[in-house]
C-alpha cells in the first residue's frame, strides 16, 4: 500500500556569499572569457568541504549537502534542525521556489506549500476576491475554488467582512483568511513551515486538527518544519534531522527529537559539578552532588529510583534564614517545564555557615526520557532571584512502572507525567 | 519498479532542459492569468474618484500636449492628417508597447516577494501584464475610433485602407515585441539591477526614434533605411496606414520587423527559462 511519493536524491545547494554589485559584471566577463578559452574560472574559490568549519575565504556556502531520503504516502515527516541547518532551503527546493545546485527530486502528486500564508494577497481587493486570487496562485482552478468557497469562508471565520478590502482587516483576520485558503488547497503533499506561530490558541488548534485530518483521514503526505518539538511529537510519524546542511538522522520522531536535543545540550553527565564562574550575587550556587539511591549517580534512573541533589552555596554576607531559598525547575528535553519546587516553604530550617540544601525526587512519576534541571537561589516573597544556574545538569529516566504491573502502558500515549492511580 | 518510474508528476533538477517551453504549464495556470488581469484592472483604480476614467485621461492629455508642443509651437507637419488623430493614433499603440515592455521588464524585481514564497509558472506574470495592458489599450482604442468617426462626420479628408483588417496583427506584434524585449531585460535585471533604471528613460527616448510626433516622410532619405530597422517603425506605420491610407511600409521593411520580433521573443523566453529557476538566490 505504501508508495514512495517523494524521492530526494543527493540534493546539494550552495549559495554565493557577499554582495552582488558592480564587480559582478567584470567577474562574469572574466569567467566567460576563461570558459571560451577552456580554462577554469579565475574567480571561483569554491571549496568542496563545508566552508563553515574550514576555509574562511570561500565565496560559496553549502546550505544543503548531499541529502537523500524517501517519503512514503501518508507519512507525516518532521524536518528538524537548528537555525541554518538547511530546513527552509530544503522546503524551498521541494516547493520549487528555487532549484538545487545538484541532485534530483522526484515527486508524485501536487505539492501545496504553506511556506508563508497570505502570499499574493492584494490589500485593495475584498476578502472574496483575494480568496480567488490566492487560490489561483497556490494552483487551484477556478471551479475548485467555487466549490470550496463557502467552506473556506466558514473556516476563516471572517464571513462578516468578506466583501471588505483586506487592508482593513486586523492582522489576525488576515492570517486566518490566508490560512483558510491554503488549508483547502487539498494537495497530495502538504509542506508546512512554522505557520502555527500565527493566530490565537483556538485557531492554532484548528490548524493542527486540519493537518491531522489531512494526514490521518485523507492519507495525504505532510512535510512539517518546526522548532516546536511538542507539535512535531504530536503530528509526525517520522523525522529527519539536518545539521549544517547534512542529513544526520532519519528515523522515528522520538529518536530524532532526542538526537536533535542531545546536540543542543551537554550530554555528558557528571555527578559532581563545581561551578567555575564567579558569580556576584548575595547567595550563589557553588557545587552540586547528584546521587542515585544514596550513591553518586551515573545519570540514569529507572522506576522508583531516588534522585538526590545536594546543593552547596556561598553568600557574601550571612542572610537571615528566612530571606532565601532554593528553587528547582525540572524540564523535559523539549523545554517543557514538568515540575517546580522551592525550599522557601521550609520555614525555620537553619542553614549552617556553609549553606547547603538537599532535595530528593522520586523518579517514578517521570515518563522515560531525558530531563534537565535548573537551580536558582531566590526570595519568593520579594520576587527576587539571586543566582540562576541554567542547565545545571541533565539525567535520563530509562523506564517507569508507576502502577507496578511490570509493564508501562502509559508511555505509549506520550503523557506529560505519570501519576499513581488506584484501580479497584 | 519500471512502472513506478513513469509515474512521477514532477521531477526537480538543477537546470531546465535546453529549451523547454513551459506552454503546457502556462496553460494549466490560465485561471491565475485571468485572476492577475482582474486584479490589475480592479485594483489600479480602487479608491480613486475618477475610477476607470483615468484610462481616457492619460491619452487625451498626452495628445493635447503634443498638439501644443509639436503641432503649434514646433509646427511639425502631420502629412495632412488631422493633428489630433495623428498623435492619438501613435500614442495609444506606443503606450501599449511601452507598457508591455516596462511591466515585463520589471517582472522579477516587483514580484520577487511572491516568487520567493510560492511556485507557479513564472511566465503567467508577464503574460497577464500584457493582457491587462491590452484591456487598457482597447478602451483607448475605442476612444480613438469615436474621435475618428467624429472627424469623418465633420468632413475631414482621409480614408481607411484595407490594412484595417490587419490592425489586430499590428497590436499582437506590438505585444509580442514588448514581451520579448521585456523578458530579456527582466532576466538580466536579476543580476544587473542597473537595467531597471535604464528601461524607464530608454523607452521615453525610444519614442522620439519612432514616427509618433512627426511623420515618416520627414526622415531624410539617406537615413530612412537605417530608421526603419527600428522594429517598431513599420508597425506604427502600418497602424497609421490602416486608418489614413498614408502608405504601407514595404514587405522587406515589414518582414525585418516581424523577424526581429520573433527573434526577441525566442531569445527572451530562452533566457527567462534559464533564469527563472534560480533568480530567487540573486534578487
XYZ file of C-alpha atoms in Angstrom:
707
model
C 0.000 0.000 0.000
C 2.651 2.476 0.969
C 4.156 4.024 -2.052
C 7.084 6.369 -2.381
C 5.734 9.791 -3.202
C 8.879 11.856 -2.803
C 12.320 10.655 -3.699
C 15.131 13.035 -2.847
C 18.401 12.003 -4.418
C 21.714 13.607 -3.420
C 20.431 17.152 -3.246
C 23.036 19.852 -2.754
C 22.609 23.565 -2.811
C 25.156 26.269 -2.395
C 24.795 29.970 -2.140
C 27.138 32.674 -3.216
C 28.371 34.809 -0.378
C 28.910 38.516 -0.417
C 27.458 41.349 -2.416
C 26.371 41.202 -5.981
C 27.316 44.600 -7.352
C 29.472 46.395 -9.862
C 32.161 43.744 -9.521
C 29.752 41.125 -10.782
C 29.795 42.092 -14.429
C 33.584 42.212 -14.603
C 33.864 38.827 -12.911
C 31.189 37.372 -15.139
C 33.033 38.566 -18.198
C 36.295 37.113 -16.870
C 34.578 33.799 -16.178
C 33.019 33.817 -19.615
C 36.305 34.646 -21.309
C 38.048 31.878 -19.349
C 35.343 29.436 -20.339
C 35.742 30.285 -24.017
C 39.445 29.559 -23.818
C 38.693 26.340 -21.959
C 40.173 27.455 -18.652
C 38.853 27.456 -15.123
C 37.014 30.447 -13.779
C 39.729 32.541 -12.091
C 37.296 33.921 -9.530
C 35.849 30.670 -8.362
C 37.114 29.747 -4.950
C 34.588 27.165 -4.044
C 35.751 24.691 -1.506
C 34.316 21.234 -1.557
C 34.358 20.797 2.178
C 31.792 22.591 4.223
C 33.146 26.121 4.468
C 31.630 26.655 7.888
C 34.463 24.839 9.521
C 37.288 25.266 7.080
C 38.464 27.904 4.672
C 37.035 31.282 5.552
C 37.853 32.698 2.125
C 35.427 30.737 0.034
C 32.761 32.615 -1.871
C 30.160 29.921 -1.514
C 28.376 28.238 1.307
C 26.605 24.920 1.345
C 23.036 25.174 2.510
C 22.416 21.522 1.740
C 24.954 18.833 1.120
C 24.177 15.516 -0.463
C 20.812 14.975 1.183
C 18.836 11.886 0.224
C 15.641 10.437 1.650
C 12.323 8.966 0.589
C 8.870 9.792 1.827
C 6.048 7.294 1.727
C 2.422 8.028 1.011
C 0.559 9.157 4.134
C 3.641 9.829 6.216
C 3.934 12.966 8.307
C 7.601 13.781 8.133
C 9.029 16.207 10.649
C 12.100 18.077 9.495
C 14.044 19.412 12.437
C 17.343 21.099 12.989
C 18.840 24.264 14.436
C 18.627 27.594 12.649
C 20.681 27.479 9.484
C 20.595 23.700 9.259
C 19.025 23.873 5.810
C 15.403 23.092 6.587
C 13.942 26.051 4.783
C 16.223 25.593 1.810
C 15.038 22.017 1.539
C 11.409 23.112 1.597
C 12.086 25.847 -0.929
C 13.572 23.322 -3.281
C 10.705 20.912 -2.718
C 8.142 23.580 -3.421
C 10.136 24.639 -6.496
C 10.773 28.179 -5.394
C 14.428 27.623 -6.091
C 16.305 24.755 -7.641
C 19.098 22.583 -6.283
C 22.689 23.019 -7.405
C 22.946 19.308 -7.991
C 20.863 16.247 -7.409
C 17.325 15.419 -8.295
C 13.922 15.187 -6.619
C 11.058 13.118 -7.948
C 7.556 13.861 -6.757
C 4.257 12.156 -7.268
C 1.267 14.461 -6.967
C 0.646 18.133 -6.374
C 2.635 19.891 -3.684
C 0.906 22.585 -1.716
C 3.087 24.719 0.432
C 2.247 26.787 3.453
C 5.678 28.377 3.479
C 4.150 31.685 4.234
C 0.434 32.170 4.183
C -1.154 35.172 2.550
C 1.284 35.361 -0.322
C -0.122 37.483 -3.087
C -2.957 38.973 -1.114
C -3.737 42.343 -2.588
C -4.706 44.891 0.053
C -7.203 46.701 -2.178
C -9.193 43.618 -3.072
C -12.001 42.253 -0.933
C -11.723 39.061 1.067
C -13.621 37.106 -1.526
C -11.579 38.446 -4.444
C -8.447 37.574 -2.545
C -9.632 34.016 -1.988
C -9.830 33.591 -5.743
C -6.516 35.299 -6.369
C -4.644 33.479 -3.617
C -6.230 30.171 -4.559
C -5.121 30.611 -8.148
C -1.597 31.469 -7.036
C -1.490 28.303 -4.972
C -2.508 26.335 -8.026
C -6.261 25.879 -7.645
C -8.552 26.037 -10.627
C -11.465 28.453 -10.551
C -14.117 25.750 -10.384
C -12.316 24.178 -7.399
C -12.459 27.479 -5.545
C -16.116 27.977 -6.477
C -16.852 24.619 -4.936
C -14.943 25.289 -1.727
C -15.718 28.972 -1.297
C -18.307 28.536 1.459
C -16.098 26.092 3.317
C -13.132 28.460 3.137
C -15.136 31.439 4.367
C -16.572 29.337 7.139
C -13.152 28.062 8.241
C -11.659 31.544 8.284
C -14.440 32.919 10.481
C -14.461 36.313 8.743
C -17.726 35.904 6.802
C -18.957 39.280 8.024
C -16.100 41.088 6.343
C -15.772 39.006 3.225
C -16.724 41.933 0.963
C -14.376 44.392 2.679
C -10.918 45.118 1.264
C -8.387 43.115 3.223
C -6.339 46.212 4.005
C -8.963 46.982 6.647
C -8.640 43.552 8.242
C -6.924 43.067 11.553
C -3.734 41.070 11.190
C -5.394 38.076 12.821
C -8.286 38.105 10.371
C -5.868 38.471 7.500
C -3.851 35.460 8.560
C -6.917 33.349 9.252
C -8.334 34.026 5.821
C -4.985 33.262 4.244
C -4.607 30.018 6.147
C -8.156 29.026 5.277
C -7.376 29.280 1.574
C -4.142 27.346 1.939
C -5.751 24.665 4.090
C -8.365 23.966 1.445
C -5.872 23.529 -1.321
C -6.119 19.743 -0.905
C -2.738 18.879 -2.350
C -1.451 15.326 -2.316
C 1.613 16.573 -0.461
C 1.450 19.408 2.024
C 4.550 21.365 3.009
C 4.216 23.335 6.244
C 6.770 25.720 7.719
C 6.088 27.249 11.120
C 2.633 28.530 10.263
C 1.415 27.517 13.665
C 3.003 30.606 15.111
C 0.074 32.635 13.855
C -3.367 33.110 15.268
C -4.746 32.613 18.738
C -4.725 29.337 20.632
C -8.125 28.386 19.285
C -7.094 28.904 15.710
C -3.828 27.045 16.230
C -5.790 24.104 17.497
C -7.966 24.274 14.412
C -4.890 24.276 12.191
C -3.321 21.314 13.936
C -6.621 19.489 13.688
C -6.820 20.211 9.998
C -3.311 18.909 9.457
C -4.117 15.817 11.449
C -7.217 15.261 9.319
C -5.292 15.749 6.139
C -2.768 13.104 7.058
C -4.751 10.559 9.038
C -8.182 10.615 7.406
C -7.279 11.504 3.865
C -3.973 9.660 3.773
C -2.044 12.615 2.429
C 1.627 13.194 2.935
C 2.762 16.107 5.086
C 6.221 17.612 5.459
C 6.380 19.647 8.632
C 9.118 22.004 9.716
C 9.014 23.375 13.218
C 11.041 24.273 16.261
C 8.097 23.357 18.385
C 9.035 19.851 19.493
C 5.680 19.263 21.132
C 3.900 19.869 17.826
C 6.377 17.685 15.965
C 5.887 14.910 18.510
C 2.141 15.199 18.272
C 1.865 15.236 14.480
C 4.754 13.426 12.917
C 5.226 9.751 12.235
C 8.858 10.066 11.218
C 11.596 12.618 11.496
C 14.745 13.666 9.769
C 17.401 15.749 11.395
C 19.528 18.239 9.485
C 22.722 19.771 10.751
C 24.882 22.185 8.765
C 23.154 21.124 5.597
C 23.683 17.445 6.101
C 21.176 14.783 6.909
C 22.421 13.322 10.172
C 19.478 11.228 11.276
C 16.428 9.620 9.742
C 14.066 7.591 11.879
C 11.249 7.668 14.415
C 10.009 11.029 15.637
C 11.001 10.437 19.245
C 14.518 9.322 18.394
C 15.042 12.208 16.003
C 13.957 14.721 18.609
C 16.255 13.125 21.191
C 19.129 13.260 18.766
C 18.426 16.879 17.975
C 18.197 17.878 21.612
C 21.311 15.978 22.537
C 23.173 18.167 20.033
C 21.915 21.295 21.630
C 22.511 20.290 25.243
C 25.549 18.981 27.008
C 25.054 15.240 27.028
C 27.951 14.432 29.353
C 26.567 13.573 32.713
C 28.615 14.497 35.732
C 27.667 13.645 39.311
C 29.808 16.294 40.937
C 29.575 19.742 39.427
C 31.764 22.594 40.616
C 30.752 25.909 39.210
C 33.811 27.648 37.855
C 32.483 31.094 37.087
C 32.497 33.725 39.778
C 29.008 34.909 40.396
C 28.499 38.232 42.027
C 25.299 37.750 43.963
C 24.104 37.618 47.538
C 23.851 33.851 47.516
C 25.443 31.916 44.712
C 25.397 28.222 43.890
C 28.867 26.697 44.102
C 28.683 22.928 43.993
C 26.278 20.132 43.194
C 26.378 16.451 44.146
C 23.969 14.165 42.373
C 23.070 10.794 43.902
C 21.049 7.811 42.891
C 19.668 5.927 45.885
C 22.368 7.381 48.198
C 25.351 6.618 45.951
C 26.861 9.001 43.403
C 24.741 8.758 40.281
C 25.530 7.530 36.771
C 22.838 9.800 35.359
C 20.337 7.114 34.545
C 17.295 6.269 36.658
C 14.613 3.672 36.406
C 11.304 3.174 38.112
C 11.349 4.206 41.738
C 15.000 5.257 41.924
C 15.535 8.246 44.157
C 17.304 11.241 42.711
C 19.063 13.249 45.417
C 20.829 16.525 44.824
C 22.997 18.277 47.388
C 23.473 21.962 46.660
C 26.285 23.939 48.251
C 26.035 27.693 48.270
C 28.082 30.693 49.237
C 26.955 34.054 50.478
C 28.566 37.448 50.656
C 27.003 38.434 53.952
C 25.160 35.967 56.133
C 21.480 36.390 55.373
C 18.575 35.695 57.601
C 17.431 32.105 57.180
C 14.002 33.269 56.126
C 15.347 35.507 53.406
C 16.269 32.987 50.779
C 15.508 29.591 49.372
C 16.499 27.265 46.615
C 14.288 26.883 43.593
C 14.382 23.954 41.200
C 12.775 23.531 37.814
C 12.645 20.207 36.026
C 12.318 20.362 32.269
C 11.681 17.714 29.705
C 14.304 17.772 26.985
C 11.963 19.601 24.609
C 11.816 22.501 27.030
C 8.525 21.706 28.707
C 8.582 22.587 32.394
C 7.433 19.492 34.238
C 7.741 20.476 37.862
C 8.903 23.227 40.164
C 9.695 23.311 43.840
C 11.155 25.773 46.311
C 12.776 25.381 49.698
C 11.351 28.739 50.746
C 8.464 26.842 52.209
C 10.667 25.118 54.768
C 10.381 27.875 57.349
C 12.715 27.917 60.228
C 15.231 25.471 58.840
C 18.590 26.703 59.963
C 21.345 26.527 57.460
C 24.881 26.036 58.545
C 27.610 28.588 57.989
C 28.378 26.810 54.743
C 24.792 26.825 53.497
C 23.693 23.585 51.976
C 20.362 22.053 50.988
C 19.340 18.745 49.508
C 16.281 17.618 47.720
C 15.069 14.150 46.938
C 12.974 13.382 43.928
C 11.071 10.189 43.324
C 11.536 9.490 39.651
C 8.597 7.168 39.335
C 6.266 9.907 38.082
C 8.568 10.775 35.228
C 7.959 9.405 31.757
C 11.040 7.725 30.258
C 13.149 10.317 28.512
C 15.717 12.969 29.158
C 15.321 15.771 31.633
C 17.337 18.727 32.664
C 17.292 20.741 35.831
C 17.629 24.420 36.539
C 18.569 25.563 40.033
C 18.260 29.058 41.430
C 18.517 30.900 44.716
C 15.692 33.315 45.303
C 13.349 35.058 47.628
C 9.872 34.117 46.638
C 8.085 36.798 48.622
C 10.237 39.677 47.444
C 10.192 38.284 43.897
C 13.970 38.354 43.809
C 16.262 35.874 42.084
C 19.858 35.918 43.314
C 21.574 33.331 41.171
C 20.323 31.232 38.306
C 22.114 28.044 37.292
C 20.523 27.124 33.978
C 21.038 23.656 32.522
C 22.639 22.680 35.816
C 22.607 19.012 34.917
C 20.571 16.516 32.987
C 19.517 12.986 33.721
C 17.683 10.202 31.972
C 14.768 8.073 33.062
C 15.023 4.680 31.429
C 11.792 3.004 32.336
C 8.997 3.630 34.736
C 6.421 1.438 36.319
C 4.039 3.576 38.297
C 1.346 1.062 38.874
C 3.789 -1.772 39.474
C 2.256 -4.007 36.872
C 5.604 -4.813 35.340
C 4.710 -3.090 32.126
C 4.226 0.541 31.378
C 1.144 1.136 29.299
C 1.195 4.867 29.824
C 4.169 5.868 27.741
C 2.559 4.586 24.577
C 0.342 7.686 24.598
C 3.122 10.124 25.332
C 1.698 11.653 28.507
C 3.470 14.543 30.234
C 3.809 12.805 33.597
C 2.782 9.535 35.169
C 0.617 9.560 38.249
C -0.101 6.688 40.605
C -3.684 5.567 40.178
C -5.522 3.105 42.421
C -7.703 0.729 40.418
C -10.285 -1.361 42.195
C 9.876 -0.616 -10.425
C 9.812 0.385 -14.064
C 6.159 1.343 -13.906
C 6.802 3.454 -10.847
C 9.405 5.436 -12.673
C 6.961 6.708 -15.228
C 4.506 7.940 -12.631
C 6.448 10.916 -11.295
C 4.435 14.051 -11.829
C 7.281 16.407 -11.122
C 10.995 15.946 -11.421
C 13.112 18.714 -9.942
C 16.551 19.003 -11.456
C 19.222 21.681 -11.171
C 18.603 23.252 -14.565
C 15.829 23.447 -17.092
C 16.443 21.419 -20.190
C 17.939 23.441 -23.003
C 14.783 24.879 -24.473
C 11.742 23.555 -22.711
C 8.877 25.867 -23.378
C 6.541 25.559 -20.449
C 3.479 26.361 -22.522
C 1.603 23.383 -21.171
C 2.230 24.542 -17.635
C 1.300 28.092 -18.583
C -1.993 26.739 -19.882
C -2.623 24.967 -16.573
C -2.326 28.313 -14.856
C -4.760 30.103 -17.186
C -7.114 30.821 -14.295
C -4.265 32.508 -12.491
C -3.538 34.702 -15.507
C -7.127 35.905 -15.502
C -7.041 36.449 -11.759
C -3.996 38.652 -12.197
C -5.609 40.557 -15.051
C -8.706 41.119 -12.950
C -6.566 42.200 -10.022
C -4.583 44.646 -12.131
C -7.678 46.250 -13.572
C -9.803 46.432 -10.447
C -7.004 47.327 -8.056
C -5.491 50.121 -10.133
C -8.424 52.460 -9.845
C -9.829 51.447 -6.471
C -10.282 54.325 -4.087
C -9.956 56.869 -6.901
C -12.727 59.363 -7.624
C -12.483 59.196 -11.388
C -12.006 55.431 -11.463
C -11.759 53.957 -14.953
C -11.952 57.447 -16.459
C -8.220 57.548 -15.907
C -7.912 55.206 -18.857
C -9.054 58.116 -21.062
C -7.418 60.999 -19.312
C -3.886 59.872 -19.985
C -4.039 59.610 -23.824
C -6.228 62.718 -24.094
C -3.792 64.886 -22.169
C -0.781 63.474 -23.969
C -2.492 64.259 -27.257
C -3.242 67.818 -26.146
C 0.348 68.194 -25.016
C 1.698 67.025 -28.375
C -0.822 69.232 -30.144
C 0.534 72.298 -28.382
C 4.236 71.490 -28.366
C 4.836 69.695 -31.652
C 1.833 70.845 -33.677
C 1.530 74.528 -32.782
C 4.878 75.580 -31.395
C 7.284 73.425 -33.404
C 4.829 73.307 -36.306
C 5.790 69.793 -37.364
C 3.554 68.700 -40.254
C 1.339 65.616 -39.962
C 1.034 64.665 -43.662
C -2.410 66.201 -43.975
C -3.936 64.058 -41.244
C -5.872 65.957 -38.547
C -3.324 66.522 -35.785
C -5.449 65.091 -33.004
C -5.936 61.819 -34.872
C -2.303 61.675 -35.971
C -0.938 61.998 -32.453
C -3.533 59.830 -30.829
C -3.046 57.036 -33.328
C 0.638 56.853 -32.454
C 0.231 57.439 -28.736
C -2.197 54.637 -27.960
C -0.226 51.952 -29.792
C 3.079 53.224 -28.418
C 1.633 53.327 -24.921
C 0.611 49.741 -25.268
C 4.081 48.760 -26.387
C 5.860 50.681 -23.652
C 3.519 49.326 -21.003
C 4.177 45.748 -22.140
C 7.896 46.362 -22.231
C 8.229 48.165 -18.905
C 5.947 45.892 -16.892
C 7.503 42.751 -18.338
C 10.996 44.018 -17.684
C 10.068 44.536 -14.033
C 8.648 41.042 -13.606
C 11.346 39.636 -11.353
C 12.074 42.745 -9.358
C 8.498 43.720 -8.487
C 7.301 40.188 -7.885
C 10.310 38.823 -6.062
C 8.392 38.745 -2.763
C 5.736 36.429 -4.109
C 8.121 34.416 -6.279
C 10.172 33.684 -3.176
C 7.250 32.123 -1.395
C 5.340 30.029 -3.839
C 5.868 28.358 -7.161
C 3.674 28.922 -10.162
C 4.558 29.239 -13.810
C 6.640 32.422 -13.812
C 5.511 33.300 -17.322
C 1.999 33.970 -16.011
C 3.160 37.330 -14.660
C 4.386 38.920 -17.908
C 1.590 37.323 -19.899
C -1.054 38.696 -17.567
C 0.635 42.112 -17.671
C 0.400 42.085 -21.440
C -3.263 41.124 -21.295
C -4.226 43.745 -18.740
C -2.384 46.355 -20.794
C -4.407 45.125 -23.764
C -7.643 45.888 -21.930
C -6.413 49.409 -21.360
C -5.387 49.655 -25.000
C -8.797 48.514 -26.207
C -10.556 51.148 -24.130
C -8.284 53.848 -25.513
C -8.684 52.436 -28.995
C -12.464 52.772 -28.591
C -11.955 56.443 -27.724
C -9.781 56.850 -30.816
C -12.480 55.294 -33.042
C -15.141 57.611 -31.594
C -12.995 60.664 -32.304
C -12.176 59.292 -35.773
C -15.860 58.956 -36.618
C -16.478 62.448 -35.267
C -13.855 63.905 -37.617
C -15.214 61.920 -40.561
C -18.719 63.356 -40.000
C -17.257 66.831 -39.965
C -15.820 66.218 -43.408
C -12.165 65.590 -42.602
C -10.229 64.360 -45.610
C -8.822 60.852 -45.040
C -9.897 57.340 -45.922
C -9.446 53.905 -44.408
C -7.361 51.322 -46.213
C -7.582 47.544 -46.433
C -4.874 47.354 -43.755
C -7.646 47.985 -41.215
C -8.156 44.255 -41.209
C -4.545 43.796 -40.157
C -4.938 46.028 -37.083
C -5.234 43.065 -34.678
C -1.981 41.737 -36.126
C -0.198 45.049 -35.546
C -1.420 45.083 -31.968
C -0.366 41.475 -31.466
C 3.074 42.161 -32.869
C 3.499 45.146 -30.542
C 2.561 42.940 -27.603
C 4.955 40.195 -28.648
C 7.800 42.627 -29.257
C 7.267 44.294 -25.877
C 7.042 40.914 -24.177
C 10.151 39.519 -25.879
C 12.345 42.523 -25.106
C 10.894 42.734 -21.610
C 11.730 39.081 -20.930
C 15.333 39.640 -21.964
C 15.651 42.703 -19.776
C 13.956 41.213 -16.734
C 16.182 38.150 -16.915
C 19.219 40.387 -16.859
C 17.873 42.535 -14.018
C 18.082 39.560 -11.681
C 21.813 40.189 -11.651
C 22.314 43.674 -13.042
C 19.793 45.935 -11.407
C 21.028 48.900 -13.452
C 18.712 47.902 -16.250
C 15.619 48.775 -14.227
C 16.822 52.365 -14.109
C 17.721 52.292 -17.763
C 14.430 50.964 -19.109
C 12.296 53.835 -17.844
C 14.014 56.595 -19.766
C 15.196 54.410 -22.643
C 11.541 53.904 -23.527
C 10.966 57.669 -23.441
C 13.925 58.322 -25.692
C 12.949 55.497 -27.984
C 9.625 57.194 -28.652
C 11.443 60.002 -30.422
C 13.038 57.456 -32.742
C 9.576 56.486 -33.944
C 7.143 58.368 -36.195
C 4.750 59.461 -33.458
C 5.317 63.197 -33.134
C 6.477 63.571 -36.752
C 5.614 61.714 -39.990
C 7.970 59.198 -41.570
C 8.209 61.498 -44.603
C 10.245 63.972 -42.526
C 13.055 61.468 -42.058
C 15.880 62.290 -44.553
C 16.002 59.788 -47.399
C 19.578 58.662 -46.638
C 18.666 57.741 -43.071
C 15.397 56.048 -43.940
C 16.833 52.550 -44.414
C 18.513 52.698 -41.044
C 15.475 54.297 -39.441
C 13.078 51.504 -40.407
C 15.385 48.923 -38.828
C 13.752 50.122 -35.627
C 11.265 47.250 -35.412
C 8.522 49.479 -34.014
C 8.508 51.806 -37.031
C 6.872 49.505 -39.626
C 4.210 48.506 -37.085
C 3.327 52.104 -36.248
C 3.336 52.980 -39.964
C 1.054 50.050 -40.766
C -1.270 51.070 -37.943
C -1.359 54.632 -39.322
C -1.855 53.416 -42.876
C -4.860 51.369 -41.788
C -6.838 54.483 -40.877
C -5.385 57.227 -43.054
C -4.006 55.433 -46.142
C -0.623 57.049 -45.648
C 1.237 54.257 -47.388
C 2.237 50.823 -46.187
C 5.884 50.073 -45.379
C 7.474 47.731 -47.917
C 7.310 43.982 -47.481
C 11.051 43.845 -46.752
C 10.814 46.529 -44.092
C 7.873 44.843 -42.502
C 9.463 41.396 -42.845
C 12.567 42.561 -40.958
C 10.401 43.917 -38.181
C 8.497 40.622 -37.855
C 11.732 38.635 -37.920
C 13.191 40.800 -35.149
C 10.015 40.418 -33.108
C 10.157 36.648 -33.339
C 13.883 36.686 -32.629
C 13.472 38.758 -29.459
C 10.605 36.573 -28.262
C 12.564 33.357 -28.750
C 15.684 34.746 -27.072
C 13.545 36.275 -24.334
C 11.779 33.046 -23.479
C 15.051 31.168 -23.642
C 16.840 33.458 -21.180
C 13.791 33.741 -18.943
C 13.613 29.984 -18.823
C 17.259 29.775 -17.784
C 16.967 32.391 -15.093
C 13.581 31.690 -13.524
C 14.685 28.657 -11.548
C 17.397 30.309 -9.523
C 16.696 34.005 -9.639
C 15.429 33.817 -6.068
C 19.015 33.387 -4.903
C 20.316 36.532 -6.561
C 17.481 39.068 -6.476
